[in-house]
PDB file of C-alpha atoms in Angstrom:
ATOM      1  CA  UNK W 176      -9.065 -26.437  22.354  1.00 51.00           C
ATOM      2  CA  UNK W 177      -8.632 -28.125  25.816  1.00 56.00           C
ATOM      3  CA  UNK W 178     -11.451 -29.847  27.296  1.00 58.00           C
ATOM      4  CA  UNK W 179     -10.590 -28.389  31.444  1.00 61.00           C
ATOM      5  CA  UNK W 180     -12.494 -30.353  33.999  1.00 64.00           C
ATOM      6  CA  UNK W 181     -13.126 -27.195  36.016  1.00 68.00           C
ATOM      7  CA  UNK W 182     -14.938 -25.618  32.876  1.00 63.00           C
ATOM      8  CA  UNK W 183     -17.611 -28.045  33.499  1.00 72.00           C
ATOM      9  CA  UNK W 184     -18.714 -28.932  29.836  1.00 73.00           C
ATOM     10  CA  UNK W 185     -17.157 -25.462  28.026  1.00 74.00           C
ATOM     11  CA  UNK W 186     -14.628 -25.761  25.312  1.00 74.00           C
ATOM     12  CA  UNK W 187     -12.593 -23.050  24.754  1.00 77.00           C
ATOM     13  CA  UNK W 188     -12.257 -22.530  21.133  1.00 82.00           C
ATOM     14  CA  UNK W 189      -9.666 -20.015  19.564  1.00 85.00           C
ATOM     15  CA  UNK W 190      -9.937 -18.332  16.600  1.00 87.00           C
ATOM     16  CA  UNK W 191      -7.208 -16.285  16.097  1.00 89.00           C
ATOM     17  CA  UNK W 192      -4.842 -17.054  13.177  1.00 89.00           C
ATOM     18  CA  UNK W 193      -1.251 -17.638  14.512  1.00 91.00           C
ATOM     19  CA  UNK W 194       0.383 -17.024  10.796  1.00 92.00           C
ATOM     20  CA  UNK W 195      -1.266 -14.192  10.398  1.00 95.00           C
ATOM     21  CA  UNK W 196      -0.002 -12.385  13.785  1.00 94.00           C
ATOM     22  CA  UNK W 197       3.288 -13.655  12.886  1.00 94.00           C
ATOM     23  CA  UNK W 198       3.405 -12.326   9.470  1.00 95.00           C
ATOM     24  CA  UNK W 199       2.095  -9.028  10.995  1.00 96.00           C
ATOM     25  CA  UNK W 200       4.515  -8.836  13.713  1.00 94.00           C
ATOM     26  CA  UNK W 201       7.219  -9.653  11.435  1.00 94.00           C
ATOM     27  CA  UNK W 202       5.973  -6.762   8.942  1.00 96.00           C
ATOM     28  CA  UNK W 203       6.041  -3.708  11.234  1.00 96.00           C
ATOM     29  CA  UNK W 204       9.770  -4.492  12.230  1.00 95.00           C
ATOM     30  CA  UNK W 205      10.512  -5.284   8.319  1.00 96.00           C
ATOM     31  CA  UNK W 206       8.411  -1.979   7.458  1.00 96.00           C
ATOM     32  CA  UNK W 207      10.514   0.096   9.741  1.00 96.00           C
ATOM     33  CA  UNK W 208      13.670  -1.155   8.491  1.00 95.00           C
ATOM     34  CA  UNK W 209      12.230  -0.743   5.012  1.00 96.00           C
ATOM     35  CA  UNK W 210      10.976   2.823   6.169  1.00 97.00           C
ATOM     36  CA  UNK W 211      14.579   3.888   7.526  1.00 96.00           C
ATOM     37  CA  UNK W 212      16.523   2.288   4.399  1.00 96.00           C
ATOM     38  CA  UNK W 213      13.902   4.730   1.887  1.00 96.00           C
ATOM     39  CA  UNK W 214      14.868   8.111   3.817  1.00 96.00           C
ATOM     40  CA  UNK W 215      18.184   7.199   3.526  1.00 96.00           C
ATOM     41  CA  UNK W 216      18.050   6.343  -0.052  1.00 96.00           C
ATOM     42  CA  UNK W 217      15.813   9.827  -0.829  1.00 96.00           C
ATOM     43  CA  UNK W 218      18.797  11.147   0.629  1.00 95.00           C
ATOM     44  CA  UNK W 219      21.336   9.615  -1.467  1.00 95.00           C
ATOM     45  CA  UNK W 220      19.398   9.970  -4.431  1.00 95.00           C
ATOM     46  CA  UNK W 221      18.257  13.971  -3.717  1.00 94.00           C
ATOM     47  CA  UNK W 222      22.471  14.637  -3.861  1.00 94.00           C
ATOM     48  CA  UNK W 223      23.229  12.557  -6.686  1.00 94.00           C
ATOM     49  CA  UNK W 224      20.588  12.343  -9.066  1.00 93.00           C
ATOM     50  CA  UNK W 225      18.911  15.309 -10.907  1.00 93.00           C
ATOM     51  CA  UNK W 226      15.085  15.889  -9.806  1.00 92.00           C
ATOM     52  CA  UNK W 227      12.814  18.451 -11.440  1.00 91.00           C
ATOM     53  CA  UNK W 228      11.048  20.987  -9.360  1.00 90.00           C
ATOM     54  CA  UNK W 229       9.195  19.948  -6.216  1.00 91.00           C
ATOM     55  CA  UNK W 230       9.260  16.233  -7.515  1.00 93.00           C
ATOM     56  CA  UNK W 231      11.523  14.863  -4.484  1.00 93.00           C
ATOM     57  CA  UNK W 232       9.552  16.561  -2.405  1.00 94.00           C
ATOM     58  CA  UNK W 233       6.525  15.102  -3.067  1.00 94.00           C
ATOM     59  CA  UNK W 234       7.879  11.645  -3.550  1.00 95.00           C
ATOM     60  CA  UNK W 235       9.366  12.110   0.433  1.00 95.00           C
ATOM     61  CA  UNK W 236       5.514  12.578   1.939  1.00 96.00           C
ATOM     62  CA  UNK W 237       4.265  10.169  -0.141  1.00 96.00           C
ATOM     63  CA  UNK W 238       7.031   7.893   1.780  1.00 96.00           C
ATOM     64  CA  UNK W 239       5.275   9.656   5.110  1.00 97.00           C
ATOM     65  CA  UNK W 240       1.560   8.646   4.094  1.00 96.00           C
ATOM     66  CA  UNK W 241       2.875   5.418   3.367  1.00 96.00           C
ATOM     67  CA  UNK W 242       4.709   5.082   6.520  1.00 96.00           C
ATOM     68  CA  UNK W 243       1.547   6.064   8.471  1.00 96.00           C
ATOM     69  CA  UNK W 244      -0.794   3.767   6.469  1.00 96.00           C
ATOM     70  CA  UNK W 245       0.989   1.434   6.937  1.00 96.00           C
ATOM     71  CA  UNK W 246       1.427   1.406  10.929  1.00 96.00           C
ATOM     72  CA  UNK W 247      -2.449   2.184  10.474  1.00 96.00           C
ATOM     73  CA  UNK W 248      -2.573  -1.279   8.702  1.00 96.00           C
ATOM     74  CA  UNK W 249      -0.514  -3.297  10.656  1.00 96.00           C
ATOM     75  CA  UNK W 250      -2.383  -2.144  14.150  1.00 96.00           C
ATOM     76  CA  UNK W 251      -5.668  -2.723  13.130  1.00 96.00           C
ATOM     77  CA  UNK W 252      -4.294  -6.299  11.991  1.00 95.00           C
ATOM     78  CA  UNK W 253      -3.037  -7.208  15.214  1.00 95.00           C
ATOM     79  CA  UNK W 254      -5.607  -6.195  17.045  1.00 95.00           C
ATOM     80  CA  UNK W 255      -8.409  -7.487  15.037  1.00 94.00           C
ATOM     81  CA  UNK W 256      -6.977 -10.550  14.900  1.00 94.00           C
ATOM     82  CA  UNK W 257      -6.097 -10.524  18.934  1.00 93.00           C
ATOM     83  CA  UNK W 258      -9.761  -9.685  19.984  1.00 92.00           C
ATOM     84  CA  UNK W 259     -11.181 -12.168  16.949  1.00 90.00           C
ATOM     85  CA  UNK W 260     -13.178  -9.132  15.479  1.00 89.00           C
ATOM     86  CA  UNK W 261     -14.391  -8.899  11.963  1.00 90.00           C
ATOM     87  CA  UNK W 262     -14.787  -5.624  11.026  1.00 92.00           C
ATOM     88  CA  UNK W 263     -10.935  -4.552  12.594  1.00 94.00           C
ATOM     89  CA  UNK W 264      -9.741  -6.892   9.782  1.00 95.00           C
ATOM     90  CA  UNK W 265     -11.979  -5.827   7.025  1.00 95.00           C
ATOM     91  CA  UNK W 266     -10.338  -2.452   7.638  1.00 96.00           C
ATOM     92  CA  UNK W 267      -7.083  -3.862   7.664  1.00 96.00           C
ATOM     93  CA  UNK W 268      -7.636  -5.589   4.299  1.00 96.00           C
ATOM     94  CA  UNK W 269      -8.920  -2.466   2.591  1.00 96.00           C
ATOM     95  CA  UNK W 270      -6.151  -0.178   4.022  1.00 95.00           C
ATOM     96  CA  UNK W 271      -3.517  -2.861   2.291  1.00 96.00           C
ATOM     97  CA  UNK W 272      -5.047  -1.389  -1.090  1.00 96.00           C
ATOM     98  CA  UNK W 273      -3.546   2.268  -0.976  1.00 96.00           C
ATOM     99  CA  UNK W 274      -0.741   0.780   1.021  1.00 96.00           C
ATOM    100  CA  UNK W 275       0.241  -1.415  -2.499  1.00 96.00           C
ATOM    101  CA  UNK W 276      -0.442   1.407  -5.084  1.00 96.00           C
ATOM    102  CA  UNK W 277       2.444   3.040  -2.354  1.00 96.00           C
ATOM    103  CA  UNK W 278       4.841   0.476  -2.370  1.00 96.00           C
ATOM    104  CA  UNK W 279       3.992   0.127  -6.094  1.00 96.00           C
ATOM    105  CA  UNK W 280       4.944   2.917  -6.768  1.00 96.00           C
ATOM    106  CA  UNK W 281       8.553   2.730  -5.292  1.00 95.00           C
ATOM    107  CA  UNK W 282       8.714  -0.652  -6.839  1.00 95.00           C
ATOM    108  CA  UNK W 283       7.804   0.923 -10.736  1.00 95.00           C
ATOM    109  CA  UNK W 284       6.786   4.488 -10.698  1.00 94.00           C
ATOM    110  CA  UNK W 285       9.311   6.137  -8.957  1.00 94.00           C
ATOM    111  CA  UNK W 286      11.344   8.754 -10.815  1.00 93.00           C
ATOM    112  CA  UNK W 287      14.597   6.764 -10.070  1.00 93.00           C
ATOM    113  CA  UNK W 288      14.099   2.802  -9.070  1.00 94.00           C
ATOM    114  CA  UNK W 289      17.088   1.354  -7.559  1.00 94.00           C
ATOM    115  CA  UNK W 290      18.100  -1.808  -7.539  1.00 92.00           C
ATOM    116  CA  UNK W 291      18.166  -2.157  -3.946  1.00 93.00           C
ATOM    117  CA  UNK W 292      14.804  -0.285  -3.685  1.00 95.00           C
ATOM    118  CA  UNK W 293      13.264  -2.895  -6.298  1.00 95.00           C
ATOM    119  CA  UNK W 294      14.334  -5.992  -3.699  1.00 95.00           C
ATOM    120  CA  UNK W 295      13.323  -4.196  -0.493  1.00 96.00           C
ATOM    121  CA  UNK W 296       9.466  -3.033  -2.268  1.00 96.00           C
ATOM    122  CA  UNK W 297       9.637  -6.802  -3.930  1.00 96.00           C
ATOM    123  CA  UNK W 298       9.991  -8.340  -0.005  1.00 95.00           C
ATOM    124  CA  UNK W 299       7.264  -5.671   1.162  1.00 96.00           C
ATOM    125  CA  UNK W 300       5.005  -7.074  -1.594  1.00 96.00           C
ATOM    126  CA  UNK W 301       5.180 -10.883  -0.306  1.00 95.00           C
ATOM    127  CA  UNK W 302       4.324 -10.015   3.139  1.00 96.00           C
ATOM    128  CA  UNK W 303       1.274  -7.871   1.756  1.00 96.00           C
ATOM    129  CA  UNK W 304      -0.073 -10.488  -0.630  1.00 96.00           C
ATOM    130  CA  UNK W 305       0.654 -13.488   2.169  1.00 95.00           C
ATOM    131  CA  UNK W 306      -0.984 -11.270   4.992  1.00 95.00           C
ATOM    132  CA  UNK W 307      -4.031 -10.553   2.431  1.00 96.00           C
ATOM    133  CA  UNK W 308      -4.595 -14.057   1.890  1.00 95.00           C
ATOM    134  CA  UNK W 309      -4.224 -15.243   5.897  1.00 94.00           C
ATOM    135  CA  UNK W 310      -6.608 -11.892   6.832  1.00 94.00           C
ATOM    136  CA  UNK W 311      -9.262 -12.975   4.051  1.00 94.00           C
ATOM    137  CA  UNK W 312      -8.994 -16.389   5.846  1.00 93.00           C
ATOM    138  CA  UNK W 313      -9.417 -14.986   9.264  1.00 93.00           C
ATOM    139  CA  UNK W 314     -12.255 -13.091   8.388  1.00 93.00           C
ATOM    140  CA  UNK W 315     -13.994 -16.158   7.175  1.00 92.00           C
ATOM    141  CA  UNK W 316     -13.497 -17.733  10.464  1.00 90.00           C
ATOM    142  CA  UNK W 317     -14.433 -14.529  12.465  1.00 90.00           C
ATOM    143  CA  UNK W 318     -17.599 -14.280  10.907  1.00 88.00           C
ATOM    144  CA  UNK W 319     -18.748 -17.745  11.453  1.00 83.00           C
ATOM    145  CA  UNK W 320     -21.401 -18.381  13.949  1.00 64.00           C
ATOM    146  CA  UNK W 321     -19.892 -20.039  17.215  1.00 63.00           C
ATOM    147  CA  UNK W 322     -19.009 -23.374  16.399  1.00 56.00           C
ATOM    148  CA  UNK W 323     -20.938 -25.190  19.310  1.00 51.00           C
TER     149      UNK W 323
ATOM    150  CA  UNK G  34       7.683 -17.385  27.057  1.00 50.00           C
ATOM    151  CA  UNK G  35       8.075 -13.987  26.127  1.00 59.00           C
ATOM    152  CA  UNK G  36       8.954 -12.234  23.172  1.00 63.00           C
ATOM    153  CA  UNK G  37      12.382 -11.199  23.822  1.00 78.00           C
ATOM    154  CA  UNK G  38      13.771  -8.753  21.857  1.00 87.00           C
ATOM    155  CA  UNK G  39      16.250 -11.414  19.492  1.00 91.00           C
ATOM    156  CA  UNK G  40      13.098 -12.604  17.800  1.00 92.00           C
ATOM    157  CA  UNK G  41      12.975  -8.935  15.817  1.00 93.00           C
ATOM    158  CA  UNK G  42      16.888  -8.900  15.439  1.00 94.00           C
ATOM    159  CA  UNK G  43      17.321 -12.507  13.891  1.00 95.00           C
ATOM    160  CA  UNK G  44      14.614 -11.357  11.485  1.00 95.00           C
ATOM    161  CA  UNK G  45      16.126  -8.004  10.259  1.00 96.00           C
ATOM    162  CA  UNK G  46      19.642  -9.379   9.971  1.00 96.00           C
ATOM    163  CA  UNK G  47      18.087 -12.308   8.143  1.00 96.00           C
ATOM    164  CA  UNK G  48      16.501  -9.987   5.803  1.00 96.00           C
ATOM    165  CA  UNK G  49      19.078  -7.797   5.850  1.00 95.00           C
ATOM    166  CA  UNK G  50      21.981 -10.379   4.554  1.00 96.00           C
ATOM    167  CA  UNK G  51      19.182 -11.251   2.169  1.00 95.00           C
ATOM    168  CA  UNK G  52      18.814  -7.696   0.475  1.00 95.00           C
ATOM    169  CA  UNK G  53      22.637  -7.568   0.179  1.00 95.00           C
ATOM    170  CA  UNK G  54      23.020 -11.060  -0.989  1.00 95.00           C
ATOM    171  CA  UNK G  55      20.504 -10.436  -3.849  1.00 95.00           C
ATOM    172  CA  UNK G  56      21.844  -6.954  -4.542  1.00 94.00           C
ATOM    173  CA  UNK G  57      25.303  -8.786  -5.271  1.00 94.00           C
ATOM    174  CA  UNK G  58      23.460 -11.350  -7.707  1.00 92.00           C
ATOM    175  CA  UNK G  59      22.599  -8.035  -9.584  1.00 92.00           C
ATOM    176  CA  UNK G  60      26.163  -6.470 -10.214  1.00 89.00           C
ATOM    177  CA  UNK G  61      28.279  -9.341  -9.638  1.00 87.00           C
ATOM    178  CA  UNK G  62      30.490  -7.932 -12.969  1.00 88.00           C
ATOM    179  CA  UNK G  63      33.190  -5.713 -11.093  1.00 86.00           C
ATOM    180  CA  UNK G  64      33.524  -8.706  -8.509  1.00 89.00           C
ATOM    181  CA  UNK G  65      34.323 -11.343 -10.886  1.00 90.00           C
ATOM    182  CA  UNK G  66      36.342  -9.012 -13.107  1.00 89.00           C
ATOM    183  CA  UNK G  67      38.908  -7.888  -9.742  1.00 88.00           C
ATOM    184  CA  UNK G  68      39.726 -11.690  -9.222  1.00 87.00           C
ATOM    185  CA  UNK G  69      41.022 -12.056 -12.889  1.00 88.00           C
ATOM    186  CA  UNK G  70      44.331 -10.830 -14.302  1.00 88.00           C
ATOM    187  CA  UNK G  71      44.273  -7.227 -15.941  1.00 87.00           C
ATOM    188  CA  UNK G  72      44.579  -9.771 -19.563  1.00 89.00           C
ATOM    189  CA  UNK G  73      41.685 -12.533 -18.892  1.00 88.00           C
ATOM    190  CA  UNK G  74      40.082 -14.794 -22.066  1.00 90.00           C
ATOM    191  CA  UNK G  75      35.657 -14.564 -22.136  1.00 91.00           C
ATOM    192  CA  UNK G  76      36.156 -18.160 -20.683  1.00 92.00           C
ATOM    193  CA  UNK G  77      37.623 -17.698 -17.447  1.00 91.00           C
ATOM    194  CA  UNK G  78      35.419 -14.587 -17.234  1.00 91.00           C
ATOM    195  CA  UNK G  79      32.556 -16.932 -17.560  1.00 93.00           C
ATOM    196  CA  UNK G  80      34.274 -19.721 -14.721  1.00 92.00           C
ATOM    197  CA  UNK G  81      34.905 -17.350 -12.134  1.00 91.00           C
ATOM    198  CA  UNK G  82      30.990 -15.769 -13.172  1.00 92.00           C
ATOM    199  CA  UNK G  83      29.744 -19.353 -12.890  1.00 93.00           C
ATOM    200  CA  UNK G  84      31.984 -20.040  -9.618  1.00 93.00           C
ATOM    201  CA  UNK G  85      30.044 -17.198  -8.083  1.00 93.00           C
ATOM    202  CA  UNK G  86      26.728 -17.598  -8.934  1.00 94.00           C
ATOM    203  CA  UNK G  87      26.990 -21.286  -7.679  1.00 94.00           C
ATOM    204  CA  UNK G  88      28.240 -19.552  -4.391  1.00 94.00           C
ATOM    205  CA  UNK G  89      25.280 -17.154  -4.313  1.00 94.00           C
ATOM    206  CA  UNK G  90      22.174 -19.332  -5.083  1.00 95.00           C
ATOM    207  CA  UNK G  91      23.556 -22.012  -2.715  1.00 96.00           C
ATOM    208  CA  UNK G  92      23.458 -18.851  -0.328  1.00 96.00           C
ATOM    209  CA  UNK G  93      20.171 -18.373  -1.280  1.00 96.00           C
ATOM    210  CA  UNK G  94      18.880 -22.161  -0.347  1.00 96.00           C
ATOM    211  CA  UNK G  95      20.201 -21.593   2.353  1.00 96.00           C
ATOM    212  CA  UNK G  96      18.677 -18.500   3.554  1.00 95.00           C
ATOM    213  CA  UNK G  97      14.810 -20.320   2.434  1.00 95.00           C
ATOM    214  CA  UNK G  98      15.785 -23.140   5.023  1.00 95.00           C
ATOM    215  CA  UNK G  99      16.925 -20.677   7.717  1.00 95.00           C
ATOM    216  CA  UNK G 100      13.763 -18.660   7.141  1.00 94.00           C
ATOM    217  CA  UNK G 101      11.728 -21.636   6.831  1.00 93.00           C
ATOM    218  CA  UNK G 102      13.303 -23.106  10.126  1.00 93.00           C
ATOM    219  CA  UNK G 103      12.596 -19.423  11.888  1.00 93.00           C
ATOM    220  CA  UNK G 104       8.577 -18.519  10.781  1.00 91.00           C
ATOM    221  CA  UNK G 105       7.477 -21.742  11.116  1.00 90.00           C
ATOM    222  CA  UNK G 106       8.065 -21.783  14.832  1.00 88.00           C
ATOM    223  CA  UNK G 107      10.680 -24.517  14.809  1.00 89.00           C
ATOM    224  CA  UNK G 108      13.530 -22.091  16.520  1.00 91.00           C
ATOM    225  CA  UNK G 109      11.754 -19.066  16.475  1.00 90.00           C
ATOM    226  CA  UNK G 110      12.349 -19.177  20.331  1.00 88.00           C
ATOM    227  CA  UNK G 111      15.409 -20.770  20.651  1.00 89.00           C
ATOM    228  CA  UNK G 112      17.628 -18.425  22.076  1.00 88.00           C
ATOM    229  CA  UNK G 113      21.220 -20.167  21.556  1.00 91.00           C
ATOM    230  CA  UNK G 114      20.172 -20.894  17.808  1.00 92.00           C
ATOM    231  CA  UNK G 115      18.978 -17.098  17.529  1.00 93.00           C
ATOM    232  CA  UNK G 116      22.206 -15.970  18.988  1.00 93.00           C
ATOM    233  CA  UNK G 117      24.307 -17.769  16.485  1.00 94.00           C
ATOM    234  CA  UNK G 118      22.209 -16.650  13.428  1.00 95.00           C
ATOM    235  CA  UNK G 119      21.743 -12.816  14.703  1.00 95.00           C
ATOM    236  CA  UNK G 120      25.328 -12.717  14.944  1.00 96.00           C
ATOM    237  CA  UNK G 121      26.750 -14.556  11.352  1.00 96.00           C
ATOM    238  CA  UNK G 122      23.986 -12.551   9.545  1.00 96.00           C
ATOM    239  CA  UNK G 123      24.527  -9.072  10.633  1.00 96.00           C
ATOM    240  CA  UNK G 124      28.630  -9.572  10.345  1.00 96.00           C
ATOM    241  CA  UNK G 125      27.695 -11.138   7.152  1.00 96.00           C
ATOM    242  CA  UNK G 126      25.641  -7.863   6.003  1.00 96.00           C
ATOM    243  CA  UNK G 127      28.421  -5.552   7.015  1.00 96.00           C
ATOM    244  CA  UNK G 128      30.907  -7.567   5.361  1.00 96.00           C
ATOM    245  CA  UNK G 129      29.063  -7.669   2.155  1.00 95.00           C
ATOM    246  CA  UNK G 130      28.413  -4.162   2.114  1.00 94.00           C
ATOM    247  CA  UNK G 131      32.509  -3.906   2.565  1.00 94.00           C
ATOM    248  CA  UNK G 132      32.593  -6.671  -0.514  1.00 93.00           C
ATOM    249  CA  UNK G 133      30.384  -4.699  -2.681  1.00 92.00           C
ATOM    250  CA  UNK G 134      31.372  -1.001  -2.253  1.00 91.00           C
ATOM    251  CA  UNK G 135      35.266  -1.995  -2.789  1.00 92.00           C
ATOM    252  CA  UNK G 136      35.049  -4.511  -5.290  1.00 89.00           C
ATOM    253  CA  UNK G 137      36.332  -7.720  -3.702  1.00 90.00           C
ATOM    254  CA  UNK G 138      37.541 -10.022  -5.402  1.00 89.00           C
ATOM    255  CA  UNK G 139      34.807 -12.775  -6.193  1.00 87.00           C
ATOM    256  CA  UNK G 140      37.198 -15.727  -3.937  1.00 88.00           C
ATOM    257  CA  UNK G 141      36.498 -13.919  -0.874  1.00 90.00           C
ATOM    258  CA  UNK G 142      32.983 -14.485  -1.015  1.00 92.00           C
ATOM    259  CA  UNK G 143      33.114 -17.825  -0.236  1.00 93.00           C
ATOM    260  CA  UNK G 144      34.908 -17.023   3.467  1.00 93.00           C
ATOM    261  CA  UNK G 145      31.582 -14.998   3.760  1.00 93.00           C
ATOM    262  CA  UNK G 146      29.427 -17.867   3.072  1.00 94.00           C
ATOM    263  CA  UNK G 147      31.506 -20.237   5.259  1.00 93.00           C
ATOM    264  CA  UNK G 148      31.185 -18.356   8.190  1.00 93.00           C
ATOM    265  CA  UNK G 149      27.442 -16.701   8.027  1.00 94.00           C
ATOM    266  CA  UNK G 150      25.622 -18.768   5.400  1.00 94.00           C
ATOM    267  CA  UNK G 151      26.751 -22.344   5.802  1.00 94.00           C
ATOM    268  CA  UNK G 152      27.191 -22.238   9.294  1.00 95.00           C
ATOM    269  CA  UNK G 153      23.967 -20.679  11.085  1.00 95.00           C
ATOM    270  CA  UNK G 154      22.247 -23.356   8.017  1.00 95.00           C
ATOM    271  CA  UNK G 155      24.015 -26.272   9.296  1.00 95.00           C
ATOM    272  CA  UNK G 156      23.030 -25.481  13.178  1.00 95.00           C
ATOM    273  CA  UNK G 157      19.509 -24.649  11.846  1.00 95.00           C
ATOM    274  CA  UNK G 158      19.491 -28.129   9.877  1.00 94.00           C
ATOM    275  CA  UNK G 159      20.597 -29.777  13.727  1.00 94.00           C
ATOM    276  CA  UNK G 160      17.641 -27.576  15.129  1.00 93.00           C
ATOM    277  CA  UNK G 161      15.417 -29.035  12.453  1.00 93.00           C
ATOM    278  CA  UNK G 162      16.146 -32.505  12.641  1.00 93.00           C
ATOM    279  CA  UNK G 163      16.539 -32.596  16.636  1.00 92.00           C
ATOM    280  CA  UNK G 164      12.669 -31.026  16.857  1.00 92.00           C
ATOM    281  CA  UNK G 165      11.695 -33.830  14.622  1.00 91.00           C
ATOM    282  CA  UNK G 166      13.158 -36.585  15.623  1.00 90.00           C
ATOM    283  CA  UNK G 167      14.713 -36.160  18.887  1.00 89.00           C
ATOM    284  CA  UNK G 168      12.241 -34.623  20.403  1.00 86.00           C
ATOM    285  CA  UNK G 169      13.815 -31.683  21.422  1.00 84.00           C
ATOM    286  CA  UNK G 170      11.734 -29.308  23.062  1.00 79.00           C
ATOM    287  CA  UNK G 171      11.465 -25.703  24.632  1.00 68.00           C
TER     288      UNK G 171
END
């Protein structure tokens, strides 16, 4: 919010929430760890535990819709909190919903919960619910009226 | 200043230290029970039990200051402090993974949290306080 002399009498104002492109940024790195560390542990768990029929195999794409709604997510975030737009966000707040009923259900619904699974979903979780609260609060500010 | 790519790395190996570190808090029972005698009394199960879940929340407090130290912005971009906390946390994860698969016995643990809890904490804590009141900058 500098006042430059050569922008005779304009004030830059930015809107853009830092926590929230933090939290974002820090999410898609943490999601792809969390991502890789799942298709291990689908592996691990398809040798030693007993599935019935087709039941690992749907659980696996479910892990690959998740994985892509949640890149989905995590881009529209960024940018609609880069280029201060409204509507980007909105999306990105709706598309958390299916992307907690997913990590939900690794966290509770899951044939087989692990214990490790149950700390990694639990961690996924707390970035969700933090970066719905700071995108809620972003889109309150985007859809002010300029200030000035 | 740009992103480089240690911003990413101290975060994962943060995290990553933190998975195993709560994963041990879960099934710390064969741990505890391979630093007793084959013959041990319920109360010196229940000492060394104590001993290391003293060793694991303190690991714990300290992984909320690192953390807390790292997303706020107060080192998030300083590069020798990222260096030092990348490298304690991911030996840390690997040796935890070692502790846990092989049943260690529960006194080792606390060479692990000498070396990659206390330490990258204590630099963090110099971090902290030198931002705040030294007025160190980037």
């Amino acid at each position: 919010m500098a006042a430059n002399p050569q922008h005779r009498g304009k004030v830059q104002v930015i809107r853009s929430s830092l926590p929230y492109q933090i939290l974002l940024y820090c999410n898609a790195w943490y999601f792809g760890f969390f991502w890789i560390a799942e298709i291990l542990i689908y592996i691990f768990k398809g040798e030693t535990l007993p599935y019935p029929n087709g039941v690992l195999a749907a659980e696996v794409v479910l892990l690959f819709f998740l994985g892509g709604l949640e890149s989905l997510r995590i881009f529209f975030g960024q940018k609609g909190n880069l280029t201060e737009r409204m509507l980007t966000v909105v999306l990105c707040i709706v598309l958390s919903l299916p992307t907690l009923a997913g990590i939900l259900y690794i966290l509770l619904w899951q044939t087989y919960v692990l214990r490790v699974e149950v700390i990694l979903s639990a961690i996924e979780l707390v970035f969700i619910a933090l970066e719905l609260l700071f995108g809620i609060i972003s889109v309150v500010t985007f859809a002010r009226a300029t200030p000035y | 200043m740009a992103i480089s790519g240690i911003v990413p790395a101290r975060f994962l190996t943060l995290i990553a230290h933190l998975v195993i570190t709560i994963t041990i808090f879960w099934s710390r029972d064969e741990n505890v029970k391979s630093c007793l005698p084959i013959q041990y009394s319920p109360d010196a199960y229940t000492a060394k039990d104590t001993e290391l879940i003293v060793a694991l929340s303190i690991t714990m407090a300290f992984f909320a200051l690192e953390l807390v130290g790292f997303l706020s912005g107060f080192s998030m971009f300083m590069y020798t402090q990222g260096m030092i906390s990348t490298a304690a946390h991911a030996s840390a994860a690997v040796t935890l993974a070692y502790f846990l698969f092989d049943a260690w016995p529960c006194d080792n643990y606390w060479y692990v949290f000498g070396f990659c809890s206390a330490f990258p904490a204590v630099t963090e804590l110099i971090v902290l306080i030198g931002v705040l009141w030294l007025g160190w900058g980037p």
